[in-house]
Coordinates of C-alpha atoms and ligand atoms in Angstrom, one line a residue:
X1 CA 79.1 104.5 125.5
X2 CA 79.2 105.1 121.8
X3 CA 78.8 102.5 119.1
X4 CA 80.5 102.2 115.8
X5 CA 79.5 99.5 112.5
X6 CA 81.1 99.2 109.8
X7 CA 79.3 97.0 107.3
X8 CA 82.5 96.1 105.0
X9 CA 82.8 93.7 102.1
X10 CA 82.9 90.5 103.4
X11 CA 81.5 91.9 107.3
X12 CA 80.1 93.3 109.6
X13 CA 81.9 95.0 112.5
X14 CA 80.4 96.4 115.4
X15 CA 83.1 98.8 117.8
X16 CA 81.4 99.9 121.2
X17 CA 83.4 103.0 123.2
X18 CA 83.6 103.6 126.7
X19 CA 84.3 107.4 126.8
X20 CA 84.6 107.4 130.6
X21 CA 87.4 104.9 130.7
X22 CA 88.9 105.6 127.0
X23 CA 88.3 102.0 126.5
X24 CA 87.6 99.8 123.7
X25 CA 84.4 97.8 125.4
X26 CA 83.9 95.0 122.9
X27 CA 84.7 94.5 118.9
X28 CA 82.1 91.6 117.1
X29 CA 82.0 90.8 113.2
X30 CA 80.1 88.4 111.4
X31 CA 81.4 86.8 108.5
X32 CA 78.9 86.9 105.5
X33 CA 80.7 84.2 103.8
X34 CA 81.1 81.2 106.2
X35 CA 78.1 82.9 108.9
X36 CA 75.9 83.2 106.6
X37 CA 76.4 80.9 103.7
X38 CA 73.1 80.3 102.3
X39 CA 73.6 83.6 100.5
X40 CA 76.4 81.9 99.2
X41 CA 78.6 85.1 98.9
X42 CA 81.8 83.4 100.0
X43 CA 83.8 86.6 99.7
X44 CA 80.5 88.9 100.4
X45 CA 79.1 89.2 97.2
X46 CA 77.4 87.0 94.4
X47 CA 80.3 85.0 92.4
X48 CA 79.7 84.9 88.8
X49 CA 78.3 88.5 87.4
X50 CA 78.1 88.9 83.8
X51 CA 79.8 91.7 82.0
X52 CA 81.5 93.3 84.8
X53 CA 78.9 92.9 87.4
X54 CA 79.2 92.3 91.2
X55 CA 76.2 92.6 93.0
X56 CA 75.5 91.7 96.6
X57 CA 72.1 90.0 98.4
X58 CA 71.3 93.3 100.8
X59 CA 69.1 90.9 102.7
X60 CA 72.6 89.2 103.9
X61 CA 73.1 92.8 105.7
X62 CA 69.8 92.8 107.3
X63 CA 70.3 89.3 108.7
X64 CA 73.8 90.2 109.8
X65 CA 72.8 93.5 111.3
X66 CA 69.8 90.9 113.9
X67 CA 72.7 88.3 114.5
X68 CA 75.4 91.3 115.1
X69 CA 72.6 92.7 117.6
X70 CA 71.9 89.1 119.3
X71 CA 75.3 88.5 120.2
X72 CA 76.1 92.3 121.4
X73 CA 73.1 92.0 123.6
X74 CA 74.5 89.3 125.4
X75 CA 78.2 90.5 125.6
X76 CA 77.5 94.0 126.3
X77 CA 74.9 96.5 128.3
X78 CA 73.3 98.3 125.6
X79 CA 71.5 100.5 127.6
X80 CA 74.5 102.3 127.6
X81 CA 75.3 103.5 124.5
X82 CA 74.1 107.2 123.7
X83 CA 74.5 107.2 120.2
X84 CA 75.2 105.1 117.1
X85 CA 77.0 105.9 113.7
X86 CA 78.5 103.9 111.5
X87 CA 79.9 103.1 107.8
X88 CA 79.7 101.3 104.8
X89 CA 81.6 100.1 101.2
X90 CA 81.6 102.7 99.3
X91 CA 79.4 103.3 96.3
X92 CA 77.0 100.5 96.9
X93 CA 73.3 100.9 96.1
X94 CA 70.0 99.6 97.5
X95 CA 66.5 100.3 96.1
X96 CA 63.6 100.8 97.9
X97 CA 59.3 100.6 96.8
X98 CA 57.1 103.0 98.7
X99 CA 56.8 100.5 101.4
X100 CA 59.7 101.1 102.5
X101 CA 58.9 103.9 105.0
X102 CA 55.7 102.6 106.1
X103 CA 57.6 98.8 107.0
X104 CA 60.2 100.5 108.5
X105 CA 58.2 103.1 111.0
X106 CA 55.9 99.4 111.9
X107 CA 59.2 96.7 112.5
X108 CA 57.5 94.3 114.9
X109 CA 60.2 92.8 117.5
X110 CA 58.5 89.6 117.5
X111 CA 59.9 89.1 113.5
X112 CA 62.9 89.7 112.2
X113 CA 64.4 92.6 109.6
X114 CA 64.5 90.2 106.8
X115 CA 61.4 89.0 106.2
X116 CA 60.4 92.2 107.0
X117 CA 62.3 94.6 104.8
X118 CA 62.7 91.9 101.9
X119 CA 59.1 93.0 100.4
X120 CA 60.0 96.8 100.3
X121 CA 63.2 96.0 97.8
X122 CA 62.2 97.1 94.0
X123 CA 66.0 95.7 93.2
X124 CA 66.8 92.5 94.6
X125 CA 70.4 92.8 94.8
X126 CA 73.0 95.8 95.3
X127 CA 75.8 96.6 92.7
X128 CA 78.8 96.8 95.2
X129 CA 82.5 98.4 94.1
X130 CA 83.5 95.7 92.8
X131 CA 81.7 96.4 89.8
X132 CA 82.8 97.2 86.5
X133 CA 80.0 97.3 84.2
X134 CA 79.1 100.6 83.3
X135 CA 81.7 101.5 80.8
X136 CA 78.9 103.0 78.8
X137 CA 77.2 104.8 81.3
X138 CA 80.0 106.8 82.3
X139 CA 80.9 107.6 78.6
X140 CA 77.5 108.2 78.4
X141 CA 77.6 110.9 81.6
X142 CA 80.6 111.8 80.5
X143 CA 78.9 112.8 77.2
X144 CA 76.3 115.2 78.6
X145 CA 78.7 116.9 81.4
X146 CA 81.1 117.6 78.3
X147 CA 83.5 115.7 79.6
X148 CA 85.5 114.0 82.6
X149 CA 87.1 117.1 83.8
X150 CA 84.1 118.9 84.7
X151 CA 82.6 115.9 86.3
X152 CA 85.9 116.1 88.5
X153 CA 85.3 119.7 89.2
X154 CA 81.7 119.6 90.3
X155 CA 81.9 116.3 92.2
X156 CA 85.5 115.4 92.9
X157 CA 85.7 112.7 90.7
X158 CA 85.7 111.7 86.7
X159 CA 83.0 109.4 86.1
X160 CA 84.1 106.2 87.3
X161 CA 82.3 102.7 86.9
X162 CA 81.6 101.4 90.6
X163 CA 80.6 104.8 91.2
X164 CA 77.0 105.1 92.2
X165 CA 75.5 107.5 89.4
X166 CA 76.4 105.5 86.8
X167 CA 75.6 102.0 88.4
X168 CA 71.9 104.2 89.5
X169 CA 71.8 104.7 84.9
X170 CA 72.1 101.3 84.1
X171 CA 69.8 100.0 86.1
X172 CA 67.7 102.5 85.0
X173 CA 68.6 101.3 81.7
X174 CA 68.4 97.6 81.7
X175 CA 64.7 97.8 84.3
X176 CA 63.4 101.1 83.3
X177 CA 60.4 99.7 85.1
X178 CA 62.1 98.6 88.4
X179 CA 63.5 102.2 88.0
X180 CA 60.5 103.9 88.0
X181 CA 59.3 101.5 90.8
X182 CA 62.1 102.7 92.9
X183 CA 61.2 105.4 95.6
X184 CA 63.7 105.9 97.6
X185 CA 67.9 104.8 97.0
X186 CA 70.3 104.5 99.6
X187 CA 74.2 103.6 99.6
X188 CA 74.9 100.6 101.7
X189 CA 75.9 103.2 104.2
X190 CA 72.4 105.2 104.7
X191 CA 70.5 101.9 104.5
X192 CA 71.8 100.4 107.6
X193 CA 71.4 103.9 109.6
X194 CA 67.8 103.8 107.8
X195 CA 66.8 100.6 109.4
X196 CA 68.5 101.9 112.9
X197 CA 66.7 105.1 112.7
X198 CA 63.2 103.4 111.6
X199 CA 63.2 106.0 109.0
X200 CA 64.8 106.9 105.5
X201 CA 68.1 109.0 106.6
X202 CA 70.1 110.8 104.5
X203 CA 73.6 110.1 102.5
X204 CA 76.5 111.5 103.9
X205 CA 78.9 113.9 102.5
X206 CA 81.6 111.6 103.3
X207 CA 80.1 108.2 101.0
X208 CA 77.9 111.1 99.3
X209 CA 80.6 112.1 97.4
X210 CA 80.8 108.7 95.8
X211 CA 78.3 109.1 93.5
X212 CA 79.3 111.2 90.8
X213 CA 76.3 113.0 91.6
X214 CA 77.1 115.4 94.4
X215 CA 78.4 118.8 93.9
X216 CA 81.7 119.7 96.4
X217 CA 81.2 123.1 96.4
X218 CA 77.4 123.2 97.1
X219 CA 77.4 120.0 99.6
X220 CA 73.7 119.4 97.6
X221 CA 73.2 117.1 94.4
X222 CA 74.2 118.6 91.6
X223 CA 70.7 118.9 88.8
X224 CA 73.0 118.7 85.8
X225 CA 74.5 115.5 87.1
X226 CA 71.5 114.3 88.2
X227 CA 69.8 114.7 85.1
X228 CA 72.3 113.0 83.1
X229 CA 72.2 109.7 85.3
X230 CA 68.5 108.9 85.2
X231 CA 64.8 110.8 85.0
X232 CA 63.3 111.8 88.1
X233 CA 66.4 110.9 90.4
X234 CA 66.1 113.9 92.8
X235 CA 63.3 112.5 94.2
X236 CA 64.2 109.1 95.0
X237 CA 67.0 110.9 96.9
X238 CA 67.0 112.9 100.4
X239 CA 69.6 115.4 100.5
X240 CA 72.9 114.9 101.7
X241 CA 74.3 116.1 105.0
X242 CA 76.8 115.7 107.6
X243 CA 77.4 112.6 109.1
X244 CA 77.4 114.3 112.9
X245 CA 73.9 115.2 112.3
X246 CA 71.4 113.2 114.7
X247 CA 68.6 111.5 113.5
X248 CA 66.4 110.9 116.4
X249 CA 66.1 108.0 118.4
X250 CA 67.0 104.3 117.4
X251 CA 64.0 102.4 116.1
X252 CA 61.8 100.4 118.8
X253 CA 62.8 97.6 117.1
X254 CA 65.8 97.2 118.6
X255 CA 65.1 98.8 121.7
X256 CA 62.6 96.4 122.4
X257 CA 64.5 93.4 120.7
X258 CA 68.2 94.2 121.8
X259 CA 68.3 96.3 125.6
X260 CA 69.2 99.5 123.8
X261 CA 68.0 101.9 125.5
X262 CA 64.9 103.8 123.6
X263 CA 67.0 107.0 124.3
X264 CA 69.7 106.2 122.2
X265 CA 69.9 108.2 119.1
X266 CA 71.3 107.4 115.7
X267 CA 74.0 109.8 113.5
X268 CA 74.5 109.2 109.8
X269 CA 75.9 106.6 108.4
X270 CA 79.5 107.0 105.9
X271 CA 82.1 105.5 103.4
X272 CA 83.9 103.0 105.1
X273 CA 87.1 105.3 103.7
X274 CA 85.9 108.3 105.7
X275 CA 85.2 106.5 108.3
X276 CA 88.7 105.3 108.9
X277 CA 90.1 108.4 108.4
X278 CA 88.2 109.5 111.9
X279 CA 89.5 106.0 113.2
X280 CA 92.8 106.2 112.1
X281 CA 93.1 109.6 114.3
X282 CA 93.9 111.5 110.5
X283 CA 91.4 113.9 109.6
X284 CA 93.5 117.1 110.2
X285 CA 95.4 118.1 107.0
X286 CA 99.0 117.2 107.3
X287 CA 98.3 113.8 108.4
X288 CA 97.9 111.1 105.8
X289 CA 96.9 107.5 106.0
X290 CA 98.6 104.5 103.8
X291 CA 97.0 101.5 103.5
X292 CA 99.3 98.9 102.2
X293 CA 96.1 95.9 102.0
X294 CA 95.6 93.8 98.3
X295 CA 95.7 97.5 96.7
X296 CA 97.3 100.2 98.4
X297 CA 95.5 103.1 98.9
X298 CA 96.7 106.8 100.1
X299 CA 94.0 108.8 101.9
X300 CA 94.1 112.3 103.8
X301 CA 92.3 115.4 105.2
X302 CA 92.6 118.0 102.7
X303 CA 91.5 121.6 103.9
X304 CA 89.0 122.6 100.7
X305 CA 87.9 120.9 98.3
X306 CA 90.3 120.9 95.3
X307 CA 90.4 118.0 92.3
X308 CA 92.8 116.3 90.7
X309 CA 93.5 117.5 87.3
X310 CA 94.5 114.0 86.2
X311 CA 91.1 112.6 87.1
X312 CA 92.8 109.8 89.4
X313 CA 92.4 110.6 92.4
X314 CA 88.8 110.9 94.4
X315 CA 87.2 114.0 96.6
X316 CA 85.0 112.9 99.6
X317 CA 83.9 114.7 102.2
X318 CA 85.9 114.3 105.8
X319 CA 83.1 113.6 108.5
X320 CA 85.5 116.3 110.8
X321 CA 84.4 119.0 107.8
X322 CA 86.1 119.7 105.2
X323 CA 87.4 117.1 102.6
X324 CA 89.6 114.2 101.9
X325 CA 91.5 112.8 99.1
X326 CA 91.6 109.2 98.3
X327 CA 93.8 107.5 95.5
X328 CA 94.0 103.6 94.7
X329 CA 97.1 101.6 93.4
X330 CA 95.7 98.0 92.3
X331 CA 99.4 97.0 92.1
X332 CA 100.0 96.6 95.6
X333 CA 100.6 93.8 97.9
X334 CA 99.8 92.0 94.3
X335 CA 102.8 93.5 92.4
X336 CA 105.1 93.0 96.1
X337 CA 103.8 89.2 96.2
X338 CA 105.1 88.7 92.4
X339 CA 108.9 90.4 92.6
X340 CA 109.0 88.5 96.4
X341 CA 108.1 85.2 94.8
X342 CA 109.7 85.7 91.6
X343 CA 113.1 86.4 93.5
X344 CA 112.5 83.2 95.7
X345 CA 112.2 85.5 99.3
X346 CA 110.3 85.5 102.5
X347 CA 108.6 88.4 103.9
X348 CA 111.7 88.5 106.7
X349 CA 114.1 88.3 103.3
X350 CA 112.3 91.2 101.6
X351 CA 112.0 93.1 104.3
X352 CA 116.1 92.8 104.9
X353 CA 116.6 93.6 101.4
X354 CA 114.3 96.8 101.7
X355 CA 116.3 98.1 104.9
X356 CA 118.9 98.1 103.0
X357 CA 117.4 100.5 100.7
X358 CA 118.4 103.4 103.1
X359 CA 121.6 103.5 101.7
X360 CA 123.0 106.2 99.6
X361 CA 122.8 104.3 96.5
X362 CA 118.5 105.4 97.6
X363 CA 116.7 106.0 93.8
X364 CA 119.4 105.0 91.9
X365 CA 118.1 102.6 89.7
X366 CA 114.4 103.2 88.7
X367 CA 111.0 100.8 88.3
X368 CA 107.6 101.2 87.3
X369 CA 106.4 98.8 89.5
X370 CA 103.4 97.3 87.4
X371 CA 103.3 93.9 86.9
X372 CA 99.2 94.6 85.6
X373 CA 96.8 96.8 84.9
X374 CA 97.2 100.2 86.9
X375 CA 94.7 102.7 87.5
X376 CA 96.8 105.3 89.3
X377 CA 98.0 105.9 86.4
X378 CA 95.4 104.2 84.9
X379 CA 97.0 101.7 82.1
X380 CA 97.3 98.4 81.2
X381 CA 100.8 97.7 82.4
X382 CA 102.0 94.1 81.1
X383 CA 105.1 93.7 83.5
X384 CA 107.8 96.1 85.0
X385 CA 109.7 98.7 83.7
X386 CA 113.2 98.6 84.7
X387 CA 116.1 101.1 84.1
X388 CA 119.2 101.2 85.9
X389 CA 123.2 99.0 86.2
X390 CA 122.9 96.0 84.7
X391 CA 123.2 94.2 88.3
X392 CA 119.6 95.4 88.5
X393 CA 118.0 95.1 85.0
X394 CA 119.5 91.6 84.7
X395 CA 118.3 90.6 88.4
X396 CA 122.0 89.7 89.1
X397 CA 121.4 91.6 92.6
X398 CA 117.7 90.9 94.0
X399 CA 117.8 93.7 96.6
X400 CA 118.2 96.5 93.9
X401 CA 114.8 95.2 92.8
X402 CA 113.4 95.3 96.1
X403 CA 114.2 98.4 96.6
X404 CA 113.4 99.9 93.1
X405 CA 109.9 97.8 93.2
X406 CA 109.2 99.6 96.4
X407 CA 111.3 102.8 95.5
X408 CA 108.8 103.0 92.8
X409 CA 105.4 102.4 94.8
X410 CA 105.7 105.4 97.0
X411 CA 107.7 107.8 94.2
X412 CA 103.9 106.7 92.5
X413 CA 102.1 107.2 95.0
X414 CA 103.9 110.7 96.0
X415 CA 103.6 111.6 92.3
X416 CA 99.9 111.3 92.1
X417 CA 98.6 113.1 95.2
X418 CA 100.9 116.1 94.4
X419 CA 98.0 117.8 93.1
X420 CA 96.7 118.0 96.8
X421 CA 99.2 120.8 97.3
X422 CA 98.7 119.4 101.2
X423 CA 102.3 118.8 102.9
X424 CA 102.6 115.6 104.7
X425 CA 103.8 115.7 108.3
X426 CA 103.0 112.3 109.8
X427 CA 101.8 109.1 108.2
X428 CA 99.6 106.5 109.4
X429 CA 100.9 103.2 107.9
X430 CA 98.1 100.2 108.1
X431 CA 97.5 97.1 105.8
X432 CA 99.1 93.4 105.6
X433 CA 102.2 94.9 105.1
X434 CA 102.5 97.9 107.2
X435 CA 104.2 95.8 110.2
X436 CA 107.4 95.0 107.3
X437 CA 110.1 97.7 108.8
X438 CA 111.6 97.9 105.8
X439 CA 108.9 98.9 103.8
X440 CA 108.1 101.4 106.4
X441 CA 111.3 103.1 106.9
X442 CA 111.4 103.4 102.7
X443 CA 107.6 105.0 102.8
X444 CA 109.2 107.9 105.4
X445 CA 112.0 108.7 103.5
X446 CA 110.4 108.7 100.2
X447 CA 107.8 111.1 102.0
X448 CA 110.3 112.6 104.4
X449 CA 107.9 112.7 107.0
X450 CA 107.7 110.5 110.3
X451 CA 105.8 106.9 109.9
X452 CA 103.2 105.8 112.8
X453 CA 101.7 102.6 113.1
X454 CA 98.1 101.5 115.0
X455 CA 96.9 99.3 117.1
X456 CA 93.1 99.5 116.1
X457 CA 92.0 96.7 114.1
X458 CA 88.5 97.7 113.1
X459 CA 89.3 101.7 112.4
X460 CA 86.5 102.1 109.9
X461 CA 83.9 100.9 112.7
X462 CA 86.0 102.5 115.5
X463 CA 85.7 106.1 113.0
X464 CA 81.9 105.0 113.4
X465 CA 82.1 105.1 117.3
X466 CA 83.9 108.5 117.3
X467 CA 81.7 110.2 115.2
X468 CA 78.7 109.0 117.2
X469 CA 80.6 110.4 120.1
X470 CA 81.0 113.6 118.1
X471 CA 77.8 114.3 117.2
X472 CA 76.8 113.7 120.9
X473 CA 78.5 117.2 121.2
X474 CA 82.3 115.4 122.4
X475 CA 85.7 117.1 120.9
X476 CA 86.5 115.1 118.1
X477 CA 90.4 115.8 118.2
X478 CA 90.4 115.3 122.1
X479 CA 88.8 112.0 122.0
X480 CA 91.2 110.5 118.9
X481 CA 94.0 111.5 121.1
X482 CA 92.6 108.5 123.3
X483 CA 91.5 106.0 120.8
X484 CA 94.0 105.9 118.2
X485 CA 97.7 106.2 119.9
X486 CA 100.0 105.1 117.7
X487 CA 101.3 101.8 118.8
X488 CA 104.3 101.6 121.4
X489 CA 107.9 101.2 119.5
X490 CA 106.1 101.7 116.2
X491 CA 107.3 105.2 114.9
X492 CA 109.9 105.6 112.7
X493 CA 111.9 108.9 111.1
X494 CA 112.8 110.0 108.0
X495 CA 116.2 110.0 107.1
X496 CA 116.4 113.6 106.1
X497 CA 120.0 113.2 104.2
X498 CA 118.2 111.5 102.0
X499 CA 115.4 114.6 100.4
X500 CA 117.3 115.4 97.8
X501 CA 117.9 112.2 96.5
X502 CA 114.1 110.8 96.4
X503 CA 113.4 114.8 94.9
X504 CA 115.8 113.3 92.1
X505 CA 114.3 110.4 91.8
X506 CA 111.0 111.6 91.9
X507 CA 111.5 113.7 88.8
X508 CA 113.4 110.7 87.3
X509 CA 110.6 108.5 88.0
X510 CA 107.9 111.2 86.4
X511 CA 110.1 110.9 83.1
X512 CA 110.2 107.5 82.5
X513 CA 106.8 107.0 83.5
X514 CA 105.5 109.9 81.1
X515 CA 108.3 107.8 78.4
X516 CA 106.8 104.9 78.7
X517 CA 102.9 106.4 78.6
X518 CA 103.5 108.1 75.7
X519 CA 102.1 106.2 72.3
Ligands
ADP601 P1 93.1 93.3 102.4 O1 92.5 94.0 103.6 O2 93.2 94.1 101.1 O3 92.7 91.9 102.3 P2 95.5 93.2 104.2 O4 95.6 94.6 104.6 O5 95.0 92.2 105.1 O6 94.7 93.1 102.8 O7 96.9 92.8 103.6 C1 97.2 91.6 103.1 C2 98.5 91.6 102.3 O8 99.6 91.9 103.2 C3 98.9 90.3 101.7 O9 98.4 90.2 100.4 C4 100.4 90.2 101.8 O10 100.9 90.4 100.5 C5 100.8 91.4 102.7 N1 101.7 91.1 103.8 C6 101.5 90.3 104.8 N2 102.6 90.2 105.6 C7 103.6 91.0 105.0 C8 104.9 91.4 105.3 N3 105.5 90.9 106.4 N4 105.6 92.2 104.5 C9 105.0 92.7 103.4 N5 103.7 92.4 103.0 C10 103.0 91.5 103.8
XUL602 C1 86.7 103.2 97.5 C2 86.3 101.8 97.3 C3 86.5 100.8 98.3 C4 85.2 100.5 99.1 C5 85.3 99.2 99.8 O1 86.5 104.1 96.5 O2 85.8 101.5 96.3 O3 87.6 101.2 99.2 O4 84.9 101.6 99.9 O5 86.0 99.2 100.9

């Protein structure tokens, strides 16, 4: 058996493979907002930041780690399970004193992780994603790289504010002497494989990648990067490495705590993205995940490591070698929430109306489908752009909106991962709105290329689970094939009478949007 965690946002998750059978064994979160509420993170992290930040209590993912454990133990046999891996948020960071190691080779069973970890933290809370604060910072590293485009080239993205490099500056900044206390920082990611190991553990190149620090084409950090973030910061840093690469054997801690068996060993830890790339059964290139969620995002297995030109898209690295692309639109569910209420629909009314997109009148009338700020292409939208009949501009006929609204998602969204050069054979649709046939049938035509969708829940811990299994020496390819069919009755074809049309439109789209960009 193989065991998978993904320590998300507002969870943790905890995915335990039977390879034998090909079964999902058991699947156990907890809640950090309503299990554990005196951090009182309702949506996982601390409400309230000033200037942009968002910052999370990295005790609330020790505690949840012991009560994740506690309640596996008594569902599952743990003795079982060969190997562990896992992943994480992206771009999260905990610091750590010089205790760190020291506490961590000595955990005593008889006490718990927090009280015995919470001395060791020279920071006491993590900036998480969510965070926007460091404006400066990237202008700042942007400054001394000589500007955003070689930060791209060296470490597949522009400098970006969640990002961990520039989160790592201005703390650095605002605590130079918390900085300087700081021996060792980990990504949310290697932190929990730390405290499974017993060890420090290194980043992945998967959530590595994250950081505006890494370089793509020599998998190591990159010193001119490194040097523009903060003094000193190679050292508080192991080097990165795969996330198949074993560790050694789970700490004694939870051996003796839990009924792991003290011959289990522990893999790397990475992004919760890369992760579900493994779990979604997509990291060969060709294959492409969707995520239609809050924000949609577009994510795939890309065979080397090339960058976008436009800066909007990110490099990470693909825990099945290689890399992988990921691209965010904040106008997502958000922007399909305000034309369905705005037109007085239903999900089952909307999803009519997008069906019927699949006639021939496909791409005739065009939308940018903002209704905010964007950031693929990053601008601050105030509302739609509409151009087309006057049926549709005036709102006379609501489906022609539907259909431009979602028309113009996925013309986006195939518009800004162009620069992948990777052509898409099969997507894997998942999100809140993935089960909405319409929308599906639109995203395979606009991609001409078949539409899957899932069963797994949890693919980010379940991508955790397979790469432990992995790095236990199993075929990755041959044991997706088992864990992440795509659902019975779920597939759905392009229609391929309609290429030419969404080529049209794509170009179409590409005009108005560069139009309406332009000062
Ligand atoms: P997240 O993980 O970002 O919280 P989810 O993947 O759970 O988001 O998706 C939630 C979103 O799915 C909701 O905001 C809602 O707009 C959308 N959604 C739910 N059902 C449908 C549907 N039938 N058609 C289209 N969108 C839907
Ligand atoms: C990716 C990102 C989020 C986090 C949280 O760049 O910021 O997807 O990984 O899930």
């Amino acid at each position: 058996m193989f065991l998978g965690f993904d320590s998300s946002t507002q969870s943790l998750t905890a995915v335990l493979i039977d390879l034998e059978s090909g079964e999902i064994r058991t699947q156990l979160s907890v809640n950090f907002g309503t299990e554990l509420p005196q951090y009182q993170s309702p949506s996982g992290f601390i409400p309230g930041g000033i200037e942009g930040e968002v910052h999370a209590n990295p005790l609330m993912w020790l505690e949840a780690l012991d009560l994740l454990f506690s309640r596996l133990s008594k569902v599952a046999d743990l003795s079982k399970v060969k190997m562990i891996a896992g992943s994480g948020q992206q771009h999260g960071s905990v610091y750590l004193d010089d205790t760190f190691e020291d506490r961590l080779a000595k955990l005593d069973p008889a006490g718990d992780l927090l009280s015995q970890l919470a001395p060791a933290l020279s920071r006491a809370t993590s900036p998480i994603w969510m965070d926007t604060s460091t404006t400066e910072e990237c202008a700042e590293i942007t400054a001394a790289l000589g500007g955003g485009g070689e930060i791209c080239h060296r470490s597949g993205s522009i400098a970006i504010e969640r990002f961990t490099g520039p989160q790592i500056r201005r703390f650095y900044k605002k605590d130079p002497a918390g900085y300087e206390r700081t021996h060792q920082i980990h990504l949310v990611s290697s932190f929990i494989a730390s405290v499974l190991a017993g060890k420090s553990v290194p980043i992945d190149f998967g959530d590595g990648a994250g950081m505006n620090l890494m370089s793509l084409s020599k998998l190591g950090w990159d010193t001119d990067l490194l040097a523009a973030t903060a003094p000193n910061l190679c050292s508080k840093l192991l080097p990165p490495a795969a996330a198949t690469s074993v560790q050694g054997e789970v700490s004694g801690y939870f051996s003796q705590k839990y009924g792991i068996s003290a011959a289990c060993r522990v893999a790397l830890f990475t992004g919760d993205n890369p992760a579900s790339l493994v779990g979604m059964g997509a990291t060969t290139p060709g294959n492409v995940v969707i995520s239609l969620g809050t924000s949609d995002t577009f994510f795939a297995a890309m065979p080397g490591p090339k960058t976008d030109p436009a800066g909007f898209g990110h490099v990470f690295g693909n825990p099945a070698g290689g890399f992988m692309s990921l691209i965010c639109f904040r106008n997502g569910s958000l922007a399909r929430e305000a034309l369905r209420d705005s037109l007085g629909l239903d999900w089952a009314a909307f999803d009519r109306e997008a069906l019927a997109a699949t006639s021939s009148a496909a791409g005739e009338n065009l939308m940018l489908p903002f209704y905010g700020p964007e950031i693929t292409p990053r601008h601050d939208f105030s509302g739609p752009v509409l151009k087309g009949s006057a049926a549709f501009e005036t709102g006379a006929d609501p489906g022609l909106q539907v259909r431009a609204l979602l028309e113009g998602q996925f013309l986006n969204m195939r518009l800004h991962s162009e620069w992948m050069g990777v052509k898409v054979e099969r997507i894997r649709l998942t999100g809140g709105a993935a089960k909405n046939d319409g929308i599906a049938q639109l995203v395979a035509d606009i991609f001409q290329a078949p539409v899957e969708r899932l069963d797994v829940l949890n693919s980010a811990a379940l991508g955790g689970a397979l790469i432990a299994a992995a790095a236990d020496g199993h075929d990755l390819p041959a044991i997706q094939e088992i864990f992440c069919q795509a659902a019975a009755d779920s597939s759905l074809e392009p229609n391929l009478a309609l290429a030419g049309v969404y080529q049209n439109a794509l170009r179409a789209f590409q005009n108005l949007l560069h139009a309406s960009l332009a000062p």
